[in-house]
mmCIF file of C-alpha atoms in Angstrom:
data_model
loop_
_atom_site.group_PDB
_atom_site.id
_atom_site.type_symbol
_atom_site.label_atom_id
_atom_site.label_comp_id
_atom_site.label_asym_id
_atom_site.label_seq_id
_atom_site.Cartn_x
_atom_site.Cartn_y
_atom_site.Cartn_z
ATOM 1 C CA GLY U 1 0.338 0.005 0.381
ATOM 2 C CA ALA U 2 1.053 3.681 -0.329
ATOM 3 C CA GLY U 3 3.452 5.027 2.400
ATOM 4 C CA VAL U 4 3.923 8.199 3.987
ATOM 5 C CA SER U 5 2.980 11.374 1.482
ATOM 6 C CA GLN U 6 4.591 15.142 2.220
ATOM 7 C CA THR U 7 4.138 18.141 0.372
ATOM 8 C CA PRO U 8 5.007 19.746 -0.362
ATOM 9 C CA SER U 9 8.666 17.966 -1.349
ATOM 10 C CA ASN U 10 10.289 21.797 -1.013
ATOM 11 C CA LYS U 11 9.783 25.156 0.678
ATOM 12 C CA VAL U 12 11.302 28.256 1.004
ATOM 13 C CA THR U 13 10.215 31.442 2.289
ATOM 14 C CA GLU U 14 10.611 34.946 4.024
ATOM 15 C CA LYS U 15 11.331 35.072 7.131
ATOM 16 C CA GLY U 16 8.287 36.409 8.901
ATOM 17 C CA LYS U 17 6.151 34.382 6.687
ATOM 18 C CA TYR U 18 3.317 31.670 7.464
ATOM 19 C CA VAL U 19 3.745 28.329 6.207
ATOM 20 C CA GLU U 20 1.764 24.928 6.187
ATOM 21 C CA LEU U 21 3.378 21.239 5.870
ATOM 22 C CA ARG U 22 1.201 18.406 4.948
ATOM 23 C CA CYS U 23 1.485 14.863 6.074
ATOM 24 C CA ASP U 24 -0.500 12.446 4.655
ATOM 25 C CA PRO U 25 -0.337 8.813 6.786
ATOM 26 C CA ILE U 26 -0.663 5.610 5.947
ATOM 27 C CA SER U 27 -4.014 3.968 5.891
ATOM 28 C CA GLY U 28 -5.112 3.025 8.916
ATOM 29 C CA HIS U 29 -2.197 3.736 11.051
ATOM 30 C CA THR U 30 -3.811 5.678 14.454
ATOM 31 C CA ALA U 31 -0.668 7.338 15.458
ATOM 32 C CA LEU U 32 1.544 10.551 14.284
ATOM 33 C CA TYR U 33 4.220 12.001 15.355
ATOM 34 C CA TRP U 34 6.011 15.037 13.145
ATOM 35 C CA TYR U 35 10.501 15.199 13.809
ATOM 36 C CA ARG U 36 12.906 18.401 12.891
ATOM 37 C CA GLN U 37 15.742 17.483 11.199
ATOM 38 C CA SER U 38 19.198 19.736 11.335
ATOM 39 C CA LEU U 39 21.529 19.628 9.218
ATOM 40 C CA GLY U 40 24.388 17.054 10.073
ATOM 41 C CA GLN U 41 21.487 16.469 13.203
ATOM 42 C CA GLY U 42 19.156 13.644 13.541
ATOM 43 C CA PRO U 43 15.415 13.862 13.576
ATOM 44 C CA GLU U 44 14.280 15.932 16.677
ATOM 45 C CA PHE U 45 10.183 14.762 18.254
ATOM 46 C CA LEU U 46 8.109 17.802 17.707
ATOM 47 C CA ILE U 47 4.964 16.757 18.728
ATOM 48 C CA TYR U 48 2.682 13.330 18.533
ATOM 49 C CA PHE U 49 -1.252 12.723 17.277
ATOM 50 C CA GLN U 50 -2.787 9.372 18.868
ATOM 51 C CA GLY U 51 -6.247 10.132 16.834
ATOM 52 C CA THR U 52 -7.342 13.587 16.236
ATOM 53 C CA GLY U 53 -5.724 14.298 20.275
ATOM 54 C CA ALA U 54 -1.956 15.686 20.391
ATOM 55 C CA ALA U 55 -0.928 13.361 22.867
ATOM 56 C CA ASP U 56 2.501 14.585 24.081
ATOM 57 C CA ASP U 57 3.704 18.262 22.242
ATOM 58 C CA SER U 58 6.688 18.540 24.423
ATOM 59 C CA GLY U 59 8.977 18.829 21.717
ATOM 60 C CA LEU U 60 7.483 22.186 20.056
ATOM 61 C CA PRO U 61 10.208 24.935 20.767
ATOM 62 C CA ASN U 62 7.535 27.327 21.258
ATOM 63 C CA ASP U 63 4.211 28.620 20.500
ATOM 64 C CA ARG U 64 4.854 29.945 17.036
ATOM 65 C CA PHE U 65 4.386 26.094 16.385
ATOM 66 C CA PHE U 66 1.576 24.090 15.664
ATOM 67 C CA ALA U 67 -0.078 21.071 14.287
ATOM 68 C CA VAL U 68 -3.500 19.160 13.946
ATOM 69 C CA ARG U 69 -4.909 16.487 12.832
ATOM 70 C CA PRO U 70 -8.877 17.486 13.051
ATOM 71 C CA GLU U 71 -10.037 14.652 11.300
ATOM 72 C CA GLY U 72 -8.005 12.055 13.157
ATOM 73 C CA SER U 73 -5.562 11.213 8.438
ATOM 74 C CA VAL U 74 -4.087 13.998 7.191
ATOM 75 C CA SER U 75 -1.892 16.172 9.884
ATOM 76 C CA THR U 76 -0.548 19.468 9.200
ATOM 77 C CA LEU U 77 2.217 21.106 10.662
ATOM 78 C CA LYS U 78 1.820 25.097 10.606
ATOM 79 C CA ILE U 79 4.987 27.281 11.670
ATOM 80 C CA GLN U 80 3.711 31.255 12.082
ATOM 81 C CA ARG U 81 6.745 34.206 11.548
ATOM 82 C CA THR U 82 9.320 32.091 10.032
ATOM 83 C CA GLU U 83 12.549 32.603 11.371
ATOM 84 C CA ARG U 84 15.720 31.673 9.783
ATOM 85 C CA GLY U 85 16.687 29.139 12.098
ATOM 86 C CA ASP U 86 13.610 27.763 11.078
ATOM 87 C CA SER U 87 15.062 26.074 8.258
ATOM 88 C CA ALA U 88 15.060 22.413 8.787
ATOM 89 C CA VAL U 89 13.956 18.898 7.359
ATOM 90 C CA TYR U 90 10.603 18.035 8.881
ATOM 91 C CA LEU U 91 9.663 14.724 8.519
ATOM 92 C CA CYS U 92 6.796 12.787 9.630
ATOM 93 C CA ALA U 93 6.069 9.085 10.776
ATOM 94 C CA SER U 94 2.603 7.545 11.756
ATOM 95 C CA SER U 95 2.446 3.740 13.436
ATOM 96 C CA LEU U 96 -0.568 1.574 13.660
ATOM 97 C CA THR U 97 -1.408 2.060 17.151
ATOM 98 C CA ALA U 98 1.498 4.209 19.213
ATOM 99 C CA GLY U 99 3.219 2.911 22.402
ATOM 100 C CA GLN U 100 1.883 -0.921 21.746
ATOM 101 C CA GLY U 101 4.863 -3.784 21.577
ATOM 102 C CA PRO U 102 7.583 -2.453 19.302
ATOM 103 C CA ASP U 103 5.210 -0.146 17.508
ATOM 104 C CA THR U 104 7.613 0.400 13.525
ATOM 105 C CA GLN U 105 6.903 4.333 12.764
ATOM 106 C CA TYR U 106 7.144 4.417 9.416
ATOM 107 C CA PHE U 107 8.623 8.165 8.000
ATOM 108 C CA GLY U 108 6.936 9.558 4.798
ATOM 109 C CA PRO U 109 10.797 11.217 2.171
ATOM 110 C CA GLY U 110 10.251 14.454 4.934
ATOM 111 C CA THR U 111 9.761 18.974 3.653
ATOM 112 C CA ARG U 112 12.551 20.985 3.047
ATOM 113 C CA LEU U 113 12.007 24.999 4.774
ATOM 114 C CA THR U 114 13.806 26.698 4.080
ATOM 115 C CA VAL U 115 13.489 30.189 5.480
ATOM 116 C CA LEU U 116 15.603 33.030 4.026
ATOM 117 C CA ALA G 1 15.655 12.037 28.843
ATOM 118 C CA GLN G 2 17.293 9.107 26.946
ATOM 119 C CA THR G 3 20.535 10.390 24.962
ATOM 120 C CA VAL G 4 21.460 8.607 22.126
ATOM 121 C CA THR G 5 25.348 9.087 21.277
ATOM 122 C CA GLN G 6 27.165 7.915 17.340
ATOM 123 C CA SER G 7 30.277 8.298 17.671
ATOM 124 C CA GLN G 8 31.477 7.842 14.498
ATOM 125 C CA PRO G 9 30.761 10.543 11.777
ATOM 126 C CA GLU G 10 31.457 8.537 8.932
ATOM 127 C CA MET G 11 32.831 5.162 7.562
ATOM 128 C CA SER G 12 34.047 3.171 4.529
ATOM 129 C CA VAL G 13 33.896 0.207 3.595
ATOM 130 C CA GLN G 14 34.916 -1.966 0.575
ATOM 131 C CA GLU G 15 31.552 -4.055 -1.546
ATOM 132 C CA ALA G 16 31.654 -7.080 0.284
ATOM 133 C CA GLU G 17 33.689 -6.461 3.226
ATOM 134 C CA THR G 18 31.738 -5.784 6.852
ATOM 135 C CA VAL G 19 30.875 -2.900 9.103
ATOM 136 C CA THR G 20 29.996 -2.301 11.833
ATOM 137 C CA LEU G 21 28.737 1.222 13.701
ATOM 138 C CA SER G 22 28.662 1.189 17.062
ATOM 139 C CA CYS G 23 26.023 2.970 19.022
ATOM 140 C CA THR G 24 25.374 3.925 22.738
ATOM 141 C CA TYR G 25 22.634 5.241 25.330
ATOM 142 C CA ASP G 26 21.645 6.503 27.883
ATOM 143 C CA THR G 27 19.127 5.159 30.070
ATOM 144 C CA SER G 28 17.553 3.812 33.584
ATOM 145 C CA GLU G 29 14.525 1.846 31.710
ATOM 146 C CA SER G 30 15.047 -1.728 32.292
ATOM 147 C CA ASP G 31 12.108 -1.960 28.834
ATOM 148 C CA TYR G 32 12.943 -1.052 25.634
ATOM 149 C CA TYR G 33 13.002 -0.311 22.103
ATOM 150 C CA LEU G 34 16.581 -0.439 19.867
ATOM 151 C CA PHE G 35 15.698 0.956 16.078
ATOM 152 C CA TRP G 36 18.679 1.141 13.214
ATOM 153 C CA TYR G 37 17.011 3.472 10.829
ATOM 154 C CA LYS G 38 19.034 4.499 7.170
ATOM 155 C CA GLN G 39 18.523 7.506 5.473
ATOM 156 C CA PRO G 40 19.725 7.261 2.014
ATOM 157 C CA PRO G 41 20.292 11.050 0.372
ATOM 158 C CA SER G 42 16.084 10.856 -0.893
ATOM 159 C CA ARG G 43 15.651 11.529 2.856
ATOM 160 C CA GLN G 44 13.526 9.265 3.317
ATOM 161 C CA MET G 45 14.280 6.970 7.356
ATOM 162 C CA ILE G 46 13.653 3.255 6.531
ATOM 163 C CA LEU G 47 13.574 0.805 9.523
ATOM 164 C CA VAL G 48 16.524 -2.232 9.066
ATOM 165 C CA ILE G 49 16.608 -3.202 11.591
ATOM 166 C CA ARG G 50 14.591 -3.302 15.452
ATOM 167 C CA GLN G 51 15.692 -5.385 19.072
ATOM 168 C CA GLU G 52 13.417 -5.734 22.402
ATOM 169 C CA ALA G 53 15.473 -4.800 25.825
ATOM 170 C CA TYR G 54 14.143 -7.770 26.182
ATOM 171 C CA LYS G 55 15.109 -10.161 24.980
ATOM 172 C CA GLN G 56 18.650 -11.578 24.700
ATOM 173 C CA GLN G 57 18.454 -12.368 21.172
ATOM 174 C CA ASN G 58 20.688 -10.615 18.883
ATOM 175 C CA ALA G 59 18.120 -9.024 15.972
ATOM 176 C CA THR G 60 18.888 -10.552 12.905
ATOM 177 C CA GLU G 61 17.114 -9.801 9.559
ATOM 178 C CA ASN G 62 19.589 -10.572 6.041
ATOM 179 C CA ARG G 63 22.869 -9.359 5.936
ATOM 180 C CA PHE G 64 21.827 -6.383 9.002
ATOM 181 C CA SER G 65 22.676 -7.794 12.933
ATOM 182 C CA VAL G 66 23.121 -5.844 15.605
ATOM 183 C CA ASN G 67 24.955 -6.921 19.533
ATOM 184 C CA PHE G 68 22.876 -5.405 21.743
ATOM 185 C CA GLN G 69 25.029 -5.774 25.466
ATOM 186 C CA LYS G 70 21.704 -4.482 27.469
ATOM 187 C CA ALA G 71 24.671 -3.622 31.105
ATOM 188 C CA ALA G 72 26.169 -1.761 28.767
ATOM 189 C CA LYS G 73 24.041 0.083 26.853
ATOM 190 C CA SER G 74 25.322 -0.658 23.361
ATOM 191 C CA PHE G 75 23.928 -1.462 20.171
ATOM 192 C CA SER G 76 25.648 -1.993 16.882
ATOM 193 C CA LEU G 77 25.066 -2.566 13.565
ATOM 194 C CA LYS G 78 26.272 -4.774 12.092
ATOM 195 C CA ILE G 79 26.507 -5.027 7.545
ATOM 196 C CA SER G 80 27.564 -8.173 6.430
ATOM 197 C CA ASP G 81 28.869 -8.576 2.899
ATOM 198 C CA SER G 82 27.848 -4.653 2.105
ATOM 199 C CA GLN G 83 26.690 -3.461 -0.912
ATOM 200 C CA LEU G 84 26.653 0.259 -3.454
ATOM 201 C CA GLY G 85 22.517 0.331 -1.935
ATOM 202 C CA ASP G 86 24.079 -0.337 1.730
ATOM 203 C CA ALA G 87 25.161 3.783 0.790
ATOM 204 C CA ALA G 88 23.575 6.140 2.979
ATOM 205 C CA MET G 89 23.353 7.760 7.363
ATOM 206 C CA TYR G 90 21.998 5.142 9.523
ATOM 207 C CA PHE G 91 20.752 6.063 12.427
ATOM 208 C CA CYS G 92 20.094 4.349 16.465
ATOM 209 C CA ALA G 93 17.114 5.345 18.255
ATOM 210 C CA TYR G 94 15.881 4.258 21.378
ATOM 211 C CA ARG G 95 12.171 4.729 22.153
ATOM 212 C CA SER G 96 10.608 3.598 25.901
ATOM 213 C CA SER G 97 8.076 1.392 26.244
ATOM 214 C CA TYR G 98 5.969 3.147 29.277
ATOM 215 C CA GLY G 99 4.529 5.506 26.982
ATOM 216 C CA ASN G 100 6.552 8.068 25.833
ATOM 217 C CA ASN G 101 6.194 7.213 22.144
ATOM 218 C CA ARG G 102 9.217 9.664 20.293
ATOM 219 C CA LEU G 103 11.979 8.415 19.466
ATOM 220 C CA ALA G 104 15.209 9.418 20.157
ATOM 221 C CA PHE G 105 18.119 9.227 17.460
ATOM 222 C CA GLY G 106 21.342 9.270 17.726
ATOM 223 C CA LYS G 107 23.492 11.517 15.130
ATOM 224 C CA GLY G 108 23.953 9.755 12.667
ATOM 225 C CA ASN G 109 27.001 7.771 10.905
ATOM 226 C CA GLN G 110 27.384 8.163 7.368
ATOM 227 C CA VAL G 111 28.572 4.729 5.341
ATOM 228 C CA VAL G 112 30.373 5.329 2.360
ATOM 229 C CA VAL G 113 30.278 1.816 -0.026
ATOM 230 C CA ILE G 114 33.764 1.896 -2.485
ATOM 231 C CA PRO G 115 33.223 -0.343 -4.687
#
């Protein structure tokens, strides 16, 4: 079946602008995760959803970052007043059940965000 | 918070040879999961292998195997019979089994395969 998809693949924006990044998880996966990967680093956790609710948003760096998953499937990561330090690859992952057993997370190809 | 350390930024291996990537982690938990992910230039993280901490037997997936040393908090990945398609960044990751579902990643190892 189809894997996790993310759009856009690349996004270039100007400092201070608002951006939205979209993630479409694997069908039937109830858990969805967002990570941020800066250059030369491993991914860092931002937020995860179980169904429609954000079960853990402790990784969001500040209140400019917000994510939603209104129908328990597609999720949107929203960044307000973007800063140059927000430039990174934003990765989305989904898993079947969230926390039960190994519950492997499957990743999308990411969105590369560049803030000029 | 758990930390994951990968100390060898780049490893080179001849095609058909074996390479081992090291990973150590810091945790006070007794039950958890460990993963190795591969990230090629396409950016997509692909699961290579996983290990449950309660299992003593080391996981194996075809040419990939791990050496899990729980007491030493060590989780190395061995790639046997290296192929050109194995060239990528490899990330070690930790996940708690106590309700915290986030993956904690190391900084990664770049594997270069020499034909």
